[in-house]
Structure formats: C-alpha cells, structure tokens
Amino acid sequence: MQQIVLPGFLYPPIFIFIPAAGEVAQLSFNSIDEPFHGFSNLLFLGYAAHEGQISPIYWPQEHIRLADASRAIMNHIGYLAPGGDKLYDIYEIREGGSTFLRNISSLFCKGNIIKMEVSPIWSLDVLQKTHNIPFHEATFPLGFPPPAPPPVITFELLPQPLCLAAVTSPYLSLDDDYESTGRDVTASLYGATTVEEEDIVLPSALDDYQFTGQVPSFHPELSWAMETRLDTLDKSQKDSLKVSLTNSAWSKPFQLGKCLYSGHLLVGIPENPFNMHHAFSRQLITTCFIRAVLYYNTTFEALHEQPLKVQNAAGIESDVGWSYLRNKGQFKDTYIEFTSELRKIARGSASSLTGFVVSDEHRDQKILDLVVLLNSDNLQWVQQGISDVVTTQAFREVVWVALMRPIPELAEVQGRMADLFPGDIQDWNGNLRCSTAQYLKAPRLHPRVMAACNGMYLCPEQFLPFSQAIKELPSLREVNVFGMDTKNGVPKATMIQGVKRVKTLADILPIQINDIALYFQVPYAQFSFPAPSHHVEMHISHFFTKP
C-alpha cells in the first residue's frame, strides 16, 4: 500500500516558532537546499525531542521578545552533548512527545538556574549508537541567513603570503567552537551553553543541591513489573470494593487518575494510541494517578497506609491497594476498551434524526461510502472523508461526550476533559487540534488520516467547511447537541419549555464561537488544571516485565 506523504515533508524535520499561531510547527519545504525560502533572520534555539527524533528548532529574530514566554510554548527538558564542551537545549513541543527521550537514563545533569531544577544531559553518541535515536543536525547552527564569514587576513611575507584565518566553509559543524545565535539572545532563559566543571553533577550528589521541584523519591509499590493485569477479585469482593472506595481517601484521586489517563489517549498523547508498548501504558497510568494524588493535596504514602477493605462471599476480609486498582478492570489500556462508549454514541448519532442521512435506510450505504474514502490511497479522497465526518452533527455528539460535557469526577468545579488538556484540545488559533479532530481513526487508518488531516490544517482555505467546523468545536455546549443515551443509542429526553421530550434538529442551536479565553483555556472553562510536571514521572525501567 502506498504511503501518503505530504508535500514538503520528504526531508528531515525542522521546527519553527509561528508567531501568528503562538506555537512551534514543522516546516514544510520543497528543497533541502533552500528549507528557509521566504524567511529572514531566524535564530537557532536548540533541538526538539518529538516523535522519536531530535530535530532543530528556529525562532524568528523579530519575535525574540516572545522567547521570554517560551515556557508556555515549549518545555525545556534537558541538554544535548554532541561532544566537546558545548551543550544544546532540548525542548518538548507537544506534551508527551519527548517521553521516548526522558525514558533514557543519563549519567550527568546540569543545574537550571531559571527553572530552579536539575536537567539531564544526554550524550549524542549514546543516543545514536545505543538507542538508535535519529538525530538531524542543524543546517544553520549560527542562524539563518548564516553570518558572513570572517575576513581572510593575510600578511605579505616573502616569499609567499601566509593566511592566518583560512575559511573552508561558512557553515560550522556541531563540533566547531561557536555560540549559537539563539543562545546569545536567550541565554537568560536557561543559563550558559558551555559545559563548566561545576555544572556536571553525578546523580549521587543531587542532595547537595537545593533545587525547587527536585526529582522526588517514589514508593516501591508504584513500580510495576508484573506480567499480567488479570482481575483477581470475585463478585462479592468487587461489590464491597465499590462501597469501600466511595467512602475512602482513594476515591477522588483514583477517579481523576482514570480520567487523566483516558484523556491522554483521546487527545493524542501518545500520538498513536494503537501502538503503545505495555511499559509505556503502565508508566502513563502511574503518572496520571500521581498527578491526581498531588491535585488533592495528599501523598501516595498516606493512601498506602489506608488500604481498602473487601470481603468475599464467606465474609473473609482482605486489603486492596494500588497494585489492584491499577489493573485492567479499572484502567482501560487499549483504544478499543476506553472508546466503547464513543462508538455507541457514533452509531446512535448516525441517523436521520441528527441529519446524518435523509432516511435511515440510507445509513449503511453512507457509512460504507465514508469508509471507502478514509481507506483510500488517494489523499484527496481521505481529506474529503474527514471533512464529511467532522462537519456532521454526529461528530459534535462524539466530541461533546469525549471532551466537553462535565465529568462526575470534577463535579464540584464543573470540570470537563477539555479543561484537563487545554493546550492539546485547541491551538493558538482557537481550532480543535488535529490530534483531537480524528476520532474516526482506527489502527490501520491512523497514519493516513493523520497525514491527510495535517494537510487540511496547513491549507484551511482549501477546506472551508472543515476549517469552520474545527473553529467552532472548542466552543461546543449542551445547547448544540442532542445528548445521546449510550444504552439505547438515541437522544436522551430532556425538559424543553416545560415538556420532557427528545430534541429535534430544530432544537439544536448553532455554535457561538467564544474566542475570549484567558491563559489559553478552552472556551467556557470553569477551572484550570495544573500543568503537568516531569518530576512526577517515574523512569520507564520501573515498568518493564522482569524475566
């Protein structure tokens, strides 16, 4: 099957900050010899760890004042040591995109004065030779256009002139002695770029440094190397667990942790949830639970000292803790499991009642037509299929249930899944993000759907109905949907002008775009969830099955 590749993405990835969008995006270019055609005065900032690769990042010099707010755009995760005495900043440009790198242990680290924490230093040689991490060296490490080469100074000495500064190439390699143009300007953000002896800290010496947000120690029970996640409780024990959990200190952190985990997969973290290693799944489940524990101002140690009591049919009591709560019966760790409700919503919404088809007898044919488009090797057909789906009322129903309706776990603050992941729900233009806009994905369709969807975001003027839909969807409210009953596959009855009945299309109001959102929150947000911290993420080695 022919792979779909967008024009301009045939070459190694290069990332550039886009001022109009307020985010970093991959550059599309048609010639490797002229990747920056149309640009002027770009500064080289460092490298992005994204999609299993390390690639250069550039920043328009005229917008360098925005670099002071770069922590809201990119997350600085550490340093790259290519050899010699130079270090280069490494950034995460999408939440979860750098996990592949953070899961690699580093022998050295460096104090970050601005962030007041310790950041790891990864050796490029180790990343390439031991872990096979693709590395794309910056073509213009001095910025673009590159500075003019220094003049050649010669002295007239007999019998022939001697060149003291012969320049063989205007472009220096990473091993050459230079200061990055970008670092000259933004050095106040993350400190010096050269490695000083006092900057190198062995992990055993971390206690000598008082950095805020230092990597904490984790309880041994949080490690997770067991081979199976089978349910070990009988029916009586499960029934008593529900009662015990509801009335315990575990209840809120546990429920919120489950929401965070399924939310990661719904918004595209990791980008392809169909291809997730079991160790990464375990790591993500644990990280989400720790974040939930911190949100409710408690600790895992405090919960561990309060085990849940369960009883079997004979009345024999036993204790249950995290080692059971994290099992497969509680955390749905496959895409098929946690999207079962969404599939019911999609099936119930694909009817004449929602305008999906003129009459229900045409429903199967309409669905088949969409499958043919999405499964095509023709990029334009796939894009047409995406547009046909995203612009339907049925898609609004799915987005409402998945992201925009209040969730019981945050009922006291009227929290929604969208409020847990505001930066992953919408971009700085207010559009629903591409990774979120494709709930129609399936394991085999995912790569082509994502490639086609990315092209539609790059050229919105060519896909006007689609572009209007993704602009409206972050402002989706209850008045814009039917509200589907997942059990019966039909809209729920609701009170309308004093009468309880099922809505019709005439009752559905148009979406009113609300682009007034403070601090990049999703429209109509009632609360703001704390941003994730890498300090609550245990190393991946804690989650591999031991032989």
Coordinates of C-alpha atoms in Angstrom, one line a residue:
M1 CA 0.0 0.0 0.0
Q2 CA 1.4 3.4 -1.0
Q3 CA 2.2 5.6 2.0
I4 CA 0.7 9.1 2.0
V5 CA 3.4 11.8 2.4
L6 CA 2.5 15.5 2.5
P7 CA 4.4 17.7 0.0
G8 CA 7.4 19.3 1.7
F9 CA 7.7 16.6 4.4
L10 CA 10.1 14.4 2.5
Y11 CA 13.1 15.8 4.3
P12 CA 14.4 15.7 7.9
P13 CA 12.0 17.7 10.2
I14 CA 12.8 21.3 11.0
F15 CA 10.7 23.2 13.6
I16 CA 9.9 26.9 13.6
F17 CA 8.0 29.1 16.0
I18 CA 5.0 30.6 14.3
P19 CA 4.1 34.0 15.9
A20 CA 0.6 34.1 14.4
A21 CA -0.3 30.7 15.9
G22 CA 1.8 31.1 19.0
E23 CA 3.3 27.6 18.7
V24 CA 6.0 25.6 17.2
A25 CA 5.2 23.7 14.0
Q26 CA 7.1 21.6 11.5
L27 CA 8.4 23.4 8.4
S28 CA 7.2 22.2 5.0
F29 CA 9.8 22.8 2.3
N30 CA 10.3 21.5 -1.3
S31 CA 14.1 21.6 -1.5
I32 CA 16.6 20.5 1.1
D33 CA 18.9 23.2 -0.4
E34 CA 16.5 26.0 0.4
P35 CA 14.5 25.0 3.5
F36 CA 14.1 28.6 4.7
H37 CA 12.9 30.1 1.4
G38 CA 10.8 33.2 2.3
F39 CA 12.3 33.5 5.8
S40 CA 14.8 36.1 7.2
N41 CA 16.7 36.4 10.4
L42 CA 16.0 33.0 12.1
L43 CA 17.8 32.2 15.3
F44 CA 18.8 28.7 16.2
L45 CA 17.4 27.8 19.7
G46 CA 18.3 24.1 20.1
Y47 CA 16.6 20.9 19.4
A48 CA 13.1 19.4 19.7
A49 CA 12.5 15.8 21.0
H50 CA 9.5 14.8 19.0
E51 CA 8.1 11.6 17.5
G52 CA 11.2 9.6 18.4
Q53 CA 13.6 12.0 16.7
I54 CA 15.8 15.0 17.7
S55 CA 15.4 17.9 15.3
P56 CA 16.5 21.6 15.2
I57 CA 14.3 24.5 16.3
Y58 CA 14.5 28.0 14.9
W59 CA 12.9 31.3 16.1
P60 CA 12.2 34.5 14.1
Q61 CA 14.6 37.1 15.4
E62 CA 11.9 39.9 15.2
H63 CA 9.8 38.0 17.7
I64 CA 12.6 37.1 20.1
R65 CA 10.8 39.1 22.8
L66 CA 8.2 36.2 22.9
A67 CA 11.0 33.8 23.9
D68 CA 10.7 35.0 27.4
A69 CA 7.3 33.3 27.4
S70 CA 8.7 30.2 25.7
R71 CA 8.0 28.0 28.7
A72 CA 4.3 28.4 27.8
I73 CA 5.1 27.3 24.2
M74 CA 7.9 24.8 24.7
N75 CA 9.0 22.8 27.7
H76 CA 12.8 22.7 28.3
I77 CA 13.6 19.1 29.3
G78 CA 17.4 19.0 29.3
Y79 CA 20.6 19.3 27.3
L80 CA 22.2 17.5 24.3
A81 CA 26.0 16.9 24.5
P82 CA 27.3 16.4 20.9
G83 CA 30.9 16.2 22.0
G84 CA 33.5 18.8 23.0
D85 CA 32.4 21.4 25.6
K86 CA 29.1 22.5 24.1
L87 CA 25.5 21.8 25.2
Y88 CA 22.3 22.5 23.3
D89 CA 18.9 22.9 24.8
I90 CA 16.3 20.2 24.2
Y91 CA 12.6 21.1 24.2
E92 CA 9.3 19.3 24.2
I93 CA 6.9 20.9 21.8
R94 CA 3.9 18.7 22.5
E95 CA 3.0 17.1 25.8
G96 CA 4.2 13.5 25.9
G97 CA 6.3 14.0 22.7
S98 CA 9.6 13.7 24.5
T99 CA 8.8 10.7 26.7
F100 CA 11.0 8.5 24.4
L101 CA 14.0 10.6 25.4
R102 CA 13.1 11.1 29.1
N103 CA 12.9 7.4 29.4
I104 CA 16.6 7.1 28.6
S105 CA 18.8 7.3 31.7
S106 CA 21.5 9.9 31.8
L107 CA 24.7 9.7 33.8
F108 CA 25.1 13.5 34.0
C109 CA 22.9 16.5 34.7
K110 CA 23.1 20.3 34.9
G111 CA 21.5 22.8 37.2
N112 CA 19.0 25.1 35.5
I113 CA 19.1 28.4 37.3
I114 CA 15.9 29.9 35.8
K115 CA 13.7 26.8 36.3
M116 CA 15.5 26.0 39.6
E117 CA 15.7 22.4 38.9
V118 CA 18.1 19.7 37.7
S119 CA 18.0 18.9 34.0
P120 CA 19.6 15.8 32.4
I121 CA 22.4 15.9 29.9
W122 CA 22.1 13.3 27.1
S123 CA 25.2 12.2 25.1
L124 CA 24.5 12.3 21.4
D125 CA 26.9 9.4 20.9
V126 CA 25.0 7.2 23.4
L127 CA 21.6 8.2 21.9
Q128 CA 22.6 7.3 18.4
K129 CA 24.8 4.2 19.0
T130 CA 22.9 2.6 22.0
H131 CA 19.3 3.7 21.4
N132 CA 19.2 4.3 17.7
I133 CA 17.6 7.8 18.1
P134 CA 17.6 9.6 14.8
F135 CA 19.4 13.0 15.0
H136 CA 19.0 15.8 12.5
E137 CA 21.9 18.2 12.8
A138 CA 21.0 21.9 12.4
T139 CA 21.9 23.1 8.9
F140 CA 22.3 26.6 10.1
P141 CA 23.6 26.5 13.7
L142 CA 24.6 30.1 13.5
G143 CA 21.1 31.2 12.4
F144 CA 19.7 32.0 9.0
P145 CA 21.0 33.6 7.0
P146 CA 24.4 32.5 8.3
P147 CA 26.7 35.3 9.4
A148 CA 29.2 36.4 6.8
P149 CA 32.5 34.5 7.2
P150 CA 35.3 36.4 8.9
P151 CA 37.6 38.2 6.5
V152 CA 40.7 36.5 5.4
I153 CA 43.7 38.3 6.9
T154 CA 47.0 37.9 5.1
F155 CA 50.4 39.3 5.5
E156 CA 52.8 40.0 2.7
L157 CA 55.7 37.9 3.7
L158 CA 58.4 36.8 1.4
P159 CA 58.5 34.5 -0.4
Q160 CA 54.6 34.0 -0.2
P161 CA 51.6 35.3 1.9
L162 CA 50.5 33.3 4.9
C163 CA 46.8 33.0 5.6
L164 CA 46.1 33.2 9.3
A165 CA 42.3 32.6 9.1
A166 CA 41.6 30.4 6.1
V167 CA 37.9 29.7 5.9
T168 CA 36.9 26.4 4.2
S169 CA 33.2 26.6 4.8
P170 CA 30.8 29.4 6.1
Y171 CA 28.8 26.7 7.9
L172 CA 30.2 25.2 11.0
S173 CA 29.5 21.7 12.3
L174 CA 28.3 20.9 15.8
D175 CA 31.9 20.1 16.9
D176 CA 33.2 23.6 15.9
D177 CA 33.7 26.2 18.6
Y178 CA 30.8 28.7 18.3
E179 CA 28.0 30.1 20.3
S180 CA 24.5 29.6 18.9
T181 CA 23.0 32.8 17.7
G182 CA 19.8 31.9 19.5
R183 CA 21.6 31.3 22.8
D184 CA 23.3 34.7 22.6
V185 CA 19.9 36.3 22.8
T186 CA 18.1 33.9 25.1
A187 CA 20.9 32.8 27.4
S188 CA 19.0 34.4 30.3
L189 CA 16.3 31.8 30.0
Y190 CA 18.3 28.7 30.8
G191 CA 21.8 29.6 31.6
A192 CA 25.1 29.1 29.8
T193 CA 25.5 26.8 26.8
T194 CA 29.0 25.7 27.5
V195 CA 29.8 22.9 30.0
E196 CA 31.6 24.1 33.1
E197 CA 33.1 21.7 35.6
E198 CA 30.8 22.9 38.3
D199 CA 27.7 22.3 36.1
I200 CA 28.3 18.5 35.9
V201 CA 26.6 16.7 38.8
L202 CA 26.6 13.0 39.3
P203 CA 23.1 11.6 40.4
S204 CA 24.5 10.6 43.7
A205 CA 25.4 14.2 44.5
L206 CA 21.9 15.6 43.9
D207 CA 21.3 16.0 47.6
D208 CA 24.0 18.7 47.8
Y209 CA 21.8 21.0 45.6
Q210 CA 18.7 22.7 46.8
F211 CA 16.6 22.9 43.6
T212 CA 12.9 23.5 43.8
G213 CA 11.0 20.7 42.2
Q214 CA 13.8 18.2 42.6
V215 CA 13.0 14.7 41.4
P216 CA 11.2 13.0 44.4
S217 CA 11.6 9.5 45.7
F218 CA 8.8 7.1 44.8
H219 CA 7.2 4.5 46.9
P220 CA 8.3 0.9 45.9
E221 CA 4.7 -0.2 45.2
L222 CA 4.5 2.3 42.4
S223 CA 7.0 0.2 40.4
W224 CA 5.1 -2.1 38.1
A225 CA 6.8 -5.1 36.5
M226 CA 4.2 -7.8 36.8
E227 CA 3.4 -9.7 33.7
T228 CA -0.4 -9.8 33.8
R229 CA -3.2 -7.5 34.8
L230 CA -5.9 -10.0 35.3
D231 CA -8.8 -9.3 37.7
T232 CA -8.2 -11.3 40.9
L233 CA -11.4 -10.4 42.9
D234 CA -14.6 -12.3 42.9
K235 CA -18.0 -10.7 42.6
S236 CA -18.6 -10.2 46.3
Q237 CA -15.2 -8.6 46.7
K238 CA -15.8 -6.3 43.8
D239 CA -19.2 -5.2 45.2
S240 CA -17.6 -4.5 48.6
L241 CA -14.7 -2.6 46.9
K242 CA -17.1 -0.2 45.3
V243 CA -18.5 0.7 48.8
S244 CA -15.1 0.9 50.4
L245 CA -13.6 3.0 47.6
T246 CA -16.5 5.5 47.6
N247 CA -16.0 6.3 51.3
S248 CA -12.2 6.4 51.2
A249 CA -9.4 8.9 50.6
W250 CA -8.6 6.9 47.5
S251 CA -11.8 7.8 45.7
K252 CA -11.2 11.2 44.2
P253 CA -7.5 10.7 43.2
F254 CA -8.3 7.3 41.7
Q255 CA -11.3 8.5 39.6
L256 CA -9.4 11.6 38.5
G257 CA -6.4 9.5 37.6
K258 CA -8.5 7.4 35.3
C259 CA -9.9 10.5 33.6
L260 CA -6.4 11.8 33.0
Y261 CA -5.2 8.5 31.5
S262 CA -8.1 8.1 29.1
G263 CA -7.9 11.8 28.3
H264 CA -4.3 11.4 27.3
L265 CA -5.3 8.8 24.7
L266 CA -8.3 10.8 23.5
V267 CA -6.3 13.9 22.7
G268 CA -3.5 12.1 21.0
I269 CA -0.9 11.5 23.8
P270 CA 0.8 9.3 22.7
E271 CA 0.2 10.3 19.1
N272 CA -0.8 6.8 18.1
P273 CA -2.6 5.0 20.9
F274 CA -2.9 1.9 18.8
N275 CA 0.8 1.3 19.0
M276 CA 1.6 1.7 22.7
H277 CA 4.0 -0.6 24.5
H278 CA 2.8 -2.1 27.7
A279 CA 5.6 -0.5 29.7
F280 CA 4.6 3.0 28.4
S281 CA 1.0 2.3 29.3
R282 CA 1.9 1.3 32.8
Q283 CA 4.1 4.4 33.1
L284 CA 1.3 6.7 31.9
I285 CA -1.2 5.2 34.2
T286 CA 1.1 5.7 37.2
T287 CA 2.0 9.2 36.2
C288 CA -1.7 10.2 35.9
F289 CA -2.5 8.7 39.3
I290 CA 0.4 10.6 40.9
R291 CA -0.8 13.9 39.3
A292 CA -4.3 13.2 40.7
V293 CA -2.9 12.5 44.1
L294 CA -1.0 15.8 44.2
Y295 CA -4.1 17.7 42.9
Y296 CA -6.0 16.6 46.0
N297 CA -3.1 17.6 48.3
T298 CA -2.3 14.2 49.6
T299 CA 0.5 11.7 49.1
F300 CA 0.8 8.1 47.9
E301 CA 2.3 7.2 51.2
A302 CA -0.8 8.5 53.1
L303 CA -3.1 6.4 50.8
H304 CA -0.9 3.4 51.1
E305 CA -1.4 3.4 54.9
Q306 CA -5.2 3.3 54.4
P307 CA -5.8 0.1 52.4
L308 CA -9.3 -0.6 51.1
K309 CA -11.2 -3.4 52.8
V310 CA -13.0 -6.0 50.7
Q311 CA -15.0 -9.1 51.7
N312 CA -15.6 -12.3 49.8
A313 CA -18.8 -14.4 49.9
A314 CA -17.7 -16.1 53.1
G315 CA -17.2 -12.7 54.8
I316 CA -13.4 -13.0 55.0
E317 CA -11.9 -9.6 54.8
S318 CA -8.7 -8.6 52.9
D319 CA -6.9 -5.5 51.9
V320 CA -6.7 -3.9 48.5
G321 CA -4.3 -1.2 47.4
W322 CA -2.8 0.4 44.3
S323 CA -1.5 -3.0 43.0
Y324 CA -5.1 -4.0 42.3
L325 CA -6.6 -0.6 41.5
R326 CA -4.3 -0.1 38.6
N327 CA -5.3 -3.4 36.9
K328 CA -7.1 -3.9 33.6
G329 CA -10.5 -3.9 35.1
Q330 CA -10.0 -0.3 36.4
F331 CA -7.8 1.4 33.8
K332 CA -8.8 0.7 30.2
D333 CA -5.4 0.5 28.5
T334 CA -6.4 -0.2 24.9
Y335 CA -8.1 2.1 22.5
I336 CA -10.9 -0.4 21.9
E337 CA -11.7 -0.6 25.6
F338 CA -11.9 3.1 26.5
T339 CA -13.7 4.2 23.3
S340 CA -16.5 1.7 23.6
E341 CA -18.9 4.5 24.8
L342 CA -17.8 6.8 22.0
R343 CA -18.5 4.1 19.4
K344 CA -22.1 3.7 20.8
I345 CA -22.5 7.5 20.6
A346 CA -21.3 7.5 17.0
R347 CA -23.6 4.6 16.0
G348 CA -26.6 6.3 17.7
S349 CA -25.9 9.7 16.1
A350 CA -25.6 8.3 12.6
S351 CA -29.3 8.5 11.9
S352 CA -31.9 10.6 10.1
L353 CA -32.8 12.3 13.4
T354 CA -29.4 14.1 13.6
G355 CA -29.4 14.8 9.8
F356 CA -26.6 12.3 9.1
V357 CA -28.8 10.8 6.4
V358 CA -32.1 11.7 4.8
S359 CA -33.7 8.4 5.8
D360 CA -32.3 5.5 7.9
E361 CA -32.5 3.1 5.0
H362 CA -29.5 5.0 3.5
R363 CA -27.5 4.8 6.7
D364 CA -25.4 1.7 5.9
Q365 CA -24.6 3.0 2.4
K366 CA -23.5 6.4 3.8
I367 CA -21.2 4.7 6.3
L368 CA -19.8 2.4 3.7
D369 CA -19.1 5.4 1.4
L370 CA -17.2 7.2 4.2
V371 CA -15.1 4.0 4.9
V372 CA -14.2 3.8 1.3
L373 CA -13.0 7.4 1.3
L374 CA -11.0 7.1 4.5
N375 CA -9.4 3.8 3.4
S376 CA -8.3 5.1 0.1
D377 CA -4.7 5.6 -1.1
N378 CA -5.8 8.9 -2.6
L379 CA -5.0 11.8 -0.3
Q380 CA -7.9 14.0 -1.6
W381 CA -10.4 11.2 -1.0
V382 CA -9.2 10.8 2.6
Q383 CA -9.5 14.5 3.1
Q384 CA -13.0 14.5 1.7
G385 CA -13.9 11.7 4.1
I386 CA -12.5 13.6 7.0
S387 CA -14.4 16.8 6.1
D388 CA -17.7 14.8 5.6
V389 CA -17.4 13.3 9.1
V390 CA -16.2 16.3 11.0
T391 CA -18.9 18.6 9.7
T392 CA -21.8 16.3 10.9
Q393 CA -23.9 16.6 14.0
A394 CA -22.9 13.1 14.8
F395 CA -19.3 14.2 15.2
R396 CA -20.4 17.0 17.5
E397 CA -22.1 14.4 19.7
V398 CA -18.9 12.4 20.0
V399 CA -16.8 15.5 20.8
W400 CA -19.3 16.5 23.4
V401 CA -19.3 13.2 25.2
A402 CA -15.5 12.8 24.9
L403 CA -14.3 16.3 25.8
M404 CA -16.9 19.0 26.5
R405 CA -19.5 17.5 28.9
P406 CA -18.9 17.9 32.7
I407 CA -17.4 14.8 34.2
P408 CA -18.6 13.5 37.6
E409 CA -15.1 13.2 38.9
L410 CA -14.8 17.0 38.8
A411 CA -18.4 17.8 39.5
E412 CA -17.6 20.3 42.3
V413 CA -15.8 22.6 39.8
Q414 CA -17.9 21.6 36.7
G415 CA -14.7 20.3 35.1
R416 CA -14.6 18.8 31.6
M417 CA -12.0 16.6 29.9
A418 CA -11.1 19.6 27.8
D419 CA -10.2 21.5 30.9
L420 CA -7.6 18.9 31.8
F421 CA -5.8 19.2 28.5
P422 CA -6.5 22.8 27.2
G423 CA -3.3 23.0 25.2
D424 CA -4.0 19.7 23.5
I425 CA -7.6 20.4 22.7
Q426 CA -7.1 23.7 20.7
D427 CA -4.3 25.5 19.1
W428 CA -3.5 29.2 19.5
N429 CA -5.8 30.0 16.6
G430 CA -8.7 28.5 18.6
N431 CA -9.1 25.5 16.3
L432 CA -9.7 22.0 17.6
R433 CA -6.3 20.3 17.3
C434 CA -5.6 17.8 14.5
S435 CA -4.8 15.0 17.0
T436 CA -8.2 15.6 18.6
A437 CA -10.2 16.1 15.4
Q438 CA -9.8 12.5 14.2
Y439 CA -11.8 10.2 16.5
L440 CA -12.7 8.3 13.4
K441 CA -9.2 6.7 13.4
A442 CA -8.6 3.0 13.6
P443 CA -5.3 1.1 13.9
R444 CA -4.8 0.7 10.1
L445 CA -6.3 4.1 9.2
H446 CA -4.4 6.2 11.8
P447 CA -1.3 7.1 9.8
R448 CA -3.1 8.2 6.6
V449 CA -5.9 10.0 8.5
M450 CA -3.3 12.0 10.4
A451 CA -1.3 12.8 7.3
A452 CA -4.4 14.0 5.5
C453 CA -5.7 15.9 8.4
N454 CA -2.4 17.8 8.8
G455 CA -2.6 18.9 5.2
M456 CA -6.0 20.3 5.8
Y457 CA -4.8 22.4 8.8
L458 CA -1.9 23.7 6.6
C459 CA -4.2 24.9 3.9
P460 CA -7.5 25.9 5.6
E461 CA -8.7 28.0 2.6
Q462 CA -8.9 24.8 0.5
F463 CA -11.2 23.1 3.1
L464 CA -13.7 25.8 4.2
P465 CA -16.5 23.6 5.7
F466 CA -13.9 21.6 7.6
S467 CA -12.0 24.7 8.8
Q468 CA -15.2 26.3 10.0
A469 CA -16.1 23.1 12.0
I470 CA -12.7 22.9 13.8
K471 CA -13.0 26.6 14.6
E472 CA -16.4 26.1 16.2
L473 CA -15.9 22.8 18.1
P474 CA -13.9 24.1 21.1
S475 CA -17.0 26.3 21.9
L476 CA -19.4 23.3 21.8
R477 CA -22.1 23.5 24.6
E478 CA -25.0 21.4 25.7
V479 CA -27.4 23.5 23.6
N480 CA -25.6 22.5 20.5
V481 CA -26.1 18.7 20.9
F482 CA -28.8 16.1 21.4
G483 CA -27.1 14.4 24.3
M484 CA -27.1 10.7 23.4
D485 CA -28.2 7.8 25.6
T486 CA -25.4 5.3 25.2
K487 CA -27.5 2.3 26.2
N488 CA -30.3 2.9 23.7
G489 CA -28.4 4.7 21.0
V490 CA -31.0 7.5 20.9
P491 CA -31.0 11.1 22.2
K492 CA -32.0 11.5 25.8
A493 CA -35.3 13.0 26.7
T494 CA -34.9 16.5 28.2
M495 CA -37.1 19.3 29.5
I496 CA -37.9 21.7 26.7
Q497 CA -40.3 24.6 27.6
G498 CA -41.7 22.5 30.5
V499 CA -42.2 19.4 28.4
K500 CA -39.9 16.3 28.7
R501 CA -39.2 15.1 25.2
V502 CA -36.4 14.2 22.8
K503 CA -34.8 17.1 21.0
T504 CA -35.1 17.5 17.2
L505 CA -32.8 19.3 14.8
A506 CA -34.9 22.4 15.2
D507 CA -34.0 22.5 18.9
I508 CA -30.2 22.4 18.3
L509 CA -28.7 25.9 18.4
P510 CA -25.8 26.9 16.2
I511 CA -22.4 27.0 17.9
Q512 CA -21.4 30.5 19.0
I513 CA -17.6 30.8 18.8
N514 CA -16.2 32.1 22.1
D515 CA -12.6 33.2 21.4
I516 CA -12.2 35.1 24.7
A517 CA -10.3 32.6 26.8
L518 CA -7.8 33.6 29.5
Y519 CA -4.5 31.9 29.8
F520 CA -5.2 29.7 26.7
Q521 CA -8.1 27.9 28.4
V522 CA -10.7 26.2 26.4
P523 CA -13.9 28.3 26.0
Y524 CA -16.3 28.2 28.9
A525 CA -13.8 26.6 31.2
Q526 CA -14.8 26.7 34.9
F527 CA -11.4 25.8 36.3
S528 CA -7.8 25.4 35.3
F529 CA -6.0 22.1 36.0
P530 CA -2.3 22.4 37.0
A531 CA 0.2 21.9 34.2
P532 CA 2.0 18.5 34.2
S533 CA 5.4 18.2 35.7
H534 CA 8.0 15.7 34.5
H535 CA 9.0 15.3 38.2
V536 CA 6.1 13.0 38.8
E537 CA 7.0 10.7 36.0
M538 CA 8.9 7.6 37.1
H539 CA 11.5 6.2 34.8
I540 CA 10.4 3.6 32.2
S541 CA 12.7 1.0 33.7
H542 CA 10.2 0.6 36.6
F543 CA 7.5 -0.7 34.2
F544 CA 9.2 -3.4 32.1
T545 CA 8.3 -7.0 32.9
K546 CA 11.3 -8.6 34.6
P547 CA 12.4 -12.0 33.2

